[in-house]
Amino acid sequence: MKRLAGGAAVLLGVLAVATPAVRVTLGRGLSLLATGQLAQFRQYLQSFGKWAPVLSIGLMVAEAIAIPVPVTIVMVANGLVFGVWRGALVSVAGGFAGALAAYAIGRWVGRRLLEHVVPASSFQWADGLMTRYGHWAIVLERWIPGVPGDPISYVAGLTRVPVLPFLALTMIGLVPANLAVAFLGSQIASDVPMRYWISGLLLAGTMWLGCGIARRRRRRVAH
């Protein structure tokens, strides 16, 4: 059953990349988000009508397993497009589905193959977080903005964290984080100027790299 779940997650990822219509749809949405064109993204998403939440969830799953874009961007956009409560619900569904897919892939594929796809720095960061906080790292990772992909879910799968505790801790982390970010997104009236959007992403990335460097220095001092 576990191998079947992992295989299904991999197959869905391959189909998403291989199907031109899906690839173009997701790519257009990610392009608008990555450049801070939130008003245009809202119009684009709303043009799908009742399928708009499905597209947003698809974007979050793609981000979790394959796309190096911080999921916070999609969470903010969900608050803008759907409002606080519905936006948080869509984000929780997308985050949960993405986490489960990454967990299944990690458990089924193994580290050696994943390291050809997922950056080694992401694994090192997630390994360090898991070593320091144990299973509670699954909660904490959901509260850290600017993290691309879902490395903690991959590591949880690789280290054989039991599936039910993983799902429970994932939900504990997702709900408050998504509510807060959906509220933030609902307060944004239009596009975010490119200079602010890029500056924010660079700041988040710098903080993430800074934390990694500080951890490595502490390890050297300890040894």
Coordinates of C-alpha atoms in Angstrom, one line a residue:
M1 CA 0.0 0.0 0.0
K2 CA 2.8 2.4 0.9
R3 CA 4.6 1.6 -2.4
L4 CA 1.4 2.1 -4.3
A5 CA 0.9 5.5 -2.7
G6 CA 4.4 6.6 -3.5
G7 CA 4.1 5.3 -7.0
A8 CA 0.8 7.2 -7.5
A9 CA 2.4 10.4 -6.3
V10 CA 5.3 10.0 -8.7
L11 CA 2.9 9.2 -11.5
L12 CA 0.8 12.3 -10.9
G13 CA 4.0 14.4 -10.9
V14 CA 5.1 12.9 -14.2
L15 CA 1.7 13.4 -15.8
A16 CA 1.5 17.0 -14.6
V17 CA 4.9 17.7 -16.3
A18 CA 4.2 15.6 -19.4
T19 CA 0.7 16.9 -20.2
P20 CA 1.0 20.2 -22.1
A21 CA -2.3 21.7 -21.0
V22 CA -1.5 21.1 -17.3
R23 CA 2.0 22.3 -17.7
V24 CA 0.9 25.5 -19.4
T25 CA -1.9 26.2 -16.9
L26 CA 0.4 25.7 -13.9
G27 CA 3.2 27.6 -15.5
R28 CA 1.1 30.6 -16.2
G29 CA -0.2 30.7 -12.6
L30 CA 3.3 30.4 -11.2
S31 CA 4.7 33.0 -13.6
L32 CA 2.1 35.5 -12.4
L33 CA 2.8 34.7 -8.7
A34 CA 6.5 34.8 -9.0
T35 CA 6.4 38.3 -10.5
G36 CA 3.9 39.7 -7.9
Q37 CA 1.1 40.2 -10.4
L38 CA -1.6 39.3 -7.9
A39 CA -4.4 41.2 -9.5
Q40 CA -3.8 39.4 -12.8
F41 CA -3.5 36.1 -10.9
R42 CA -6.8 36.6 -9.3
Q43 CA -8.5 37.2 -12.6
Y44 CA -6.7 34.2 -14.1
L45 CA -7.7 31.9 -11.3
Q46 CA -11.3 33.2 -11.2
S47 CA -11.6 32.5 -15.0
F48 CA -11.6 28.8 -14.1
G49 CA -14.8 29.2 -12.2
K50 CA -15.6 26.2 -9.9
W51 CA -12.2 24.7 -10.9
A52 CA -10.3 27.6 -9.4
P53 CA -9.7 25.9 -6.0
V54 CA -8.5 22.8 -7.8
L55 CA -6.0 24.8 -9.8
S56 CA -4.7 26.5 -6.7
I57 CA -4.4 23.1 -4.9
G58 CA -2.5 21.8 -8.0
L59 CA -0.1 24.7 -7.8
M60 CA 0.6 23.9 -4.1
V61 CA 1.2 20.2 -4.8
A62 CA 3.5 21.1 -7.7
E63 CA 5.4 23.5 -5.5
A64 CA 5.8 20.9 -2.7
I65 CA 7.2 18.2 -5.0
A66 CA 8.9 19.9 -7.9
I67 CA 8.8 23.7 -8.2
P68 CA 11.4 25.8 -6.3
V69 CA 8.9 28.6 -5.4
P70 CA 8.0 29.3 -1.7
V71 CA 4.5 28.0 -1.0
T72 CA 3.8 31.2 1.0
I73 CA 3.3 33.0 -2.3
V74 CA 0.4 30.7 -3.2
M75 CA -1.0 31.0 0.3
V76 CA -1.1 34.8 0.1
A77 CA -2.8 34.6 -3.3
N78 CA -5.5 32.2 -2.0
G79 CA -6.4 34.8 0.7
L80 CA -6.6 37.5 -2.0
V81 CA -8.7 35.4 -4.4
F82 CA -11.0 33.4 -2.0
G83 CA -11.0 35.5 1.2
V84 CA -9.8 34.5 4.6
W85 CA -11.8 31.4 5.5
R86 CA -12.2 29.9 2.0
G87 CA -8.6 30.9 1.1
A88 CA -7.3 29.2 4.3
L89 CA -9.3 26.1 3.5
V90 CA -7.9 25.9 0.0
S91 CA -4.4 26.4 1.3
V92 CA -4.8 23.8 4.0
A93 CA -6.1 21.3 1.4
G94 CA -3.2 22.1 -1.0
G95 CA -0.6 22.0 1.7
F96 CA -1.9 18.8 3.0
A97 CA -2.0 17.1 -0.4
G98 CA 1.5 18.4 -1.3
A99 CA 2.9 17.2 2.1
L100 CA 1.4 13.8 1.6
A101 CA 2.8 13.5 -1.9
A102 CA 6.3 14.5 -0.8
Y103 CA 6.1 12.1 2.1
A104 CA 5.0 9.2 -0.1
I105 CA 7.7 9.9 -2.7
G106 CA 10.4 10.1 0.1
R107 CA 9.2 6.9 1.6
W108 CA 9.0 5.0 -1.7
V109 CA 11.8 6.5 -3.8
G110 CA 14.6 6.8 -1.3
R111 CA 17.3 9.5 -0.7
R112 CA 19.8 8.4 -3.4
L113 CA 17.3 9.1 -6.2
L114 CA 15.8 12.2 -4.6
E115 CA 19.1 13.9 -4.3
H116 CA 19.2 14.2 -8.1
V117 CA 16.0 16.3 -7.9
V118 CA 15.9 18.0 -4.5
P119 CA 18.8 20.3 -3.6
A120 CA 21.2 18.8 -1.1
S121 CA 21.0 22.0 1.0
S122 CA 17.3 21.4 1.4
F123 CA 17.9 17.9 2.8
Q124 CA 20.6 19.2 5.1
W125 CA 18.3 21.9 6.5
A126 CA 15.4 19.5 7.0
D127 CA 17.7 16.9 8.5
G128 CA 19.1 19.5 11.0
L129 CA 15.6 20.6 11.9
M130 CA 14.4 17.0 12.5
T131 CA 17.5 16.2 14.6
R132 CA 17.0 19.3 16.8
Y133 CA 13.2 19.2 17.2
G134 CA 12.3 15.6 16.4
H135 CA 8.8 15.1 14.9
W136 CA 7.8 18.6 16.0
A137 CA 10.0 19.9 13.1
I138 CA 7.1 18.9 10.9
V139 CA 5.0 21.6 12.6
L140 CA 7.7 24.2 12.7
E141 CA 8.5 23.9 9.0
R142 CA 5.0 25.0 8.2
W143 CA 5.5 28.3 10.1
I144 CA 8.8 29.3 8.4
P145 CA 8.1 31.5 5.4
G146 CA 10.1 31.4 2.2
V147 CA 11.0 27.7 2.3
P148 CA 10.9 26.4 -1.3
G149 CA 9.5 22.9 -1.7
D150 CA 8.6 20.7 1.2
P151 CA 11.9 19.1 2.4
I152 CA 10.6 18.2 5.8
S153 CA 8.0 15.9 4.3
Y154 CA 10.6 14.2 2.1
V155 CA 12.8 13.6 5.2
A156 CA 9.8 12.4 7.2
G157 CA 9.1 9.8 4.5
L158 CA 12.8 8.9 4.2
T159 CA 13.1 8.4 8.0
R160 CA 9.9 6.4 8.2
V161 CA 8.0 8.7 10.5
P162 CA 4.7 6.9 11.1
V163 CA 2.0 8.1 8.6
L164 CA -0.7 9.0 11.2
P165 CA 1.6 11.2 13.4
F166 CA 3.0 12.8 10.3
L167 CA -0.5 13.7 9.0
A168 CA -1.6 15.0 12.5
L169 CA 1.5 17.2 12.9
T170 CA 1.2 18.5 9.4
M171 CA -2.3 19.6 10.0
I172 CA -1.4 21.2 13.3
G173 CA 1.2 23.2 11.5
L174 CA -0.9 24.1 8.5
V175 CA -4.0 25.4 10.1
P176 CA -2.7 28.4 12.0
A177 CA -0.1 29.3 9.4
N178 CA -2.6 29.3 6.6
L179 CA -5.2 31.3 8.5
A180 CA -2.6 34.0 9.2
V181 CA -1.4 34.1 5.6
A182 CA -4.9 34.0 4.1
F183 CA -5.8 37.0 6.3
L184 CA -2.7 38.8 5.0
G185 CA -3.6 38.0 1.4
S186 CA -7.1 39.2 1.9
Q187 CA -5.8 42.7 2.9
I188 CA -3.8 43.1 -0.4
A189 CA -5.8 45.2 -2.8
S190 CA -3.7 44.8 -6.0
D191 CA -0.3 43.9 -7.4
V192 CA 2.8 43.9 -5.2
P193 CA 5.4 46.1 -6.8
M194 CA 8.2 44.0 -8.3
R195 CA 10.9 45.6 -6.2
Y196 CA 9.1 44.8 -3.0
W197 CA 8.2 41.3 -4.0
I198 CA 11.8 40.4 -5.1
S199 CA 13.2 42.1 -2.0
G200 CA 10.9 40.0 0.2
L201 CA 11.9 36.8 -1.5
L202 CA 15.6 37.7 -1.3
L203 CA 15.3 38.6 2.4
A204 CA 13.6 35.3 3.1
G205 CA 16.3 33.4 1.2
T206 CA 19.1 35.3 2.9
M207 CA 17.6 34.5 6.3
W208 CA 17.4 30.9 5.4
L209 CA 21.0 30.7 4.2
G210 CA 22.1 32.7 7.2
C211 CA 20.5 30.2 9.6
G212 CA 22.2 27.3 7.7
I213 CA 25.6 29.0 7.9
A214 CA 25.1 29.7 11.7
R215 CA 24.2 26.0 12.3
R216 CA 27.3 24.8 10.4
R217 CA 29.6 27.2 12.5
R218 CA 28.0 25.9 15.7
R219 CA 28.7 22.3 14.6
R220 CA 32.4 23.2 13.9
V221 CA 32.7 24.8 17.3
A222 CA 31.1 21.8 19.0
H223 CA 33.5 19.4 17.3

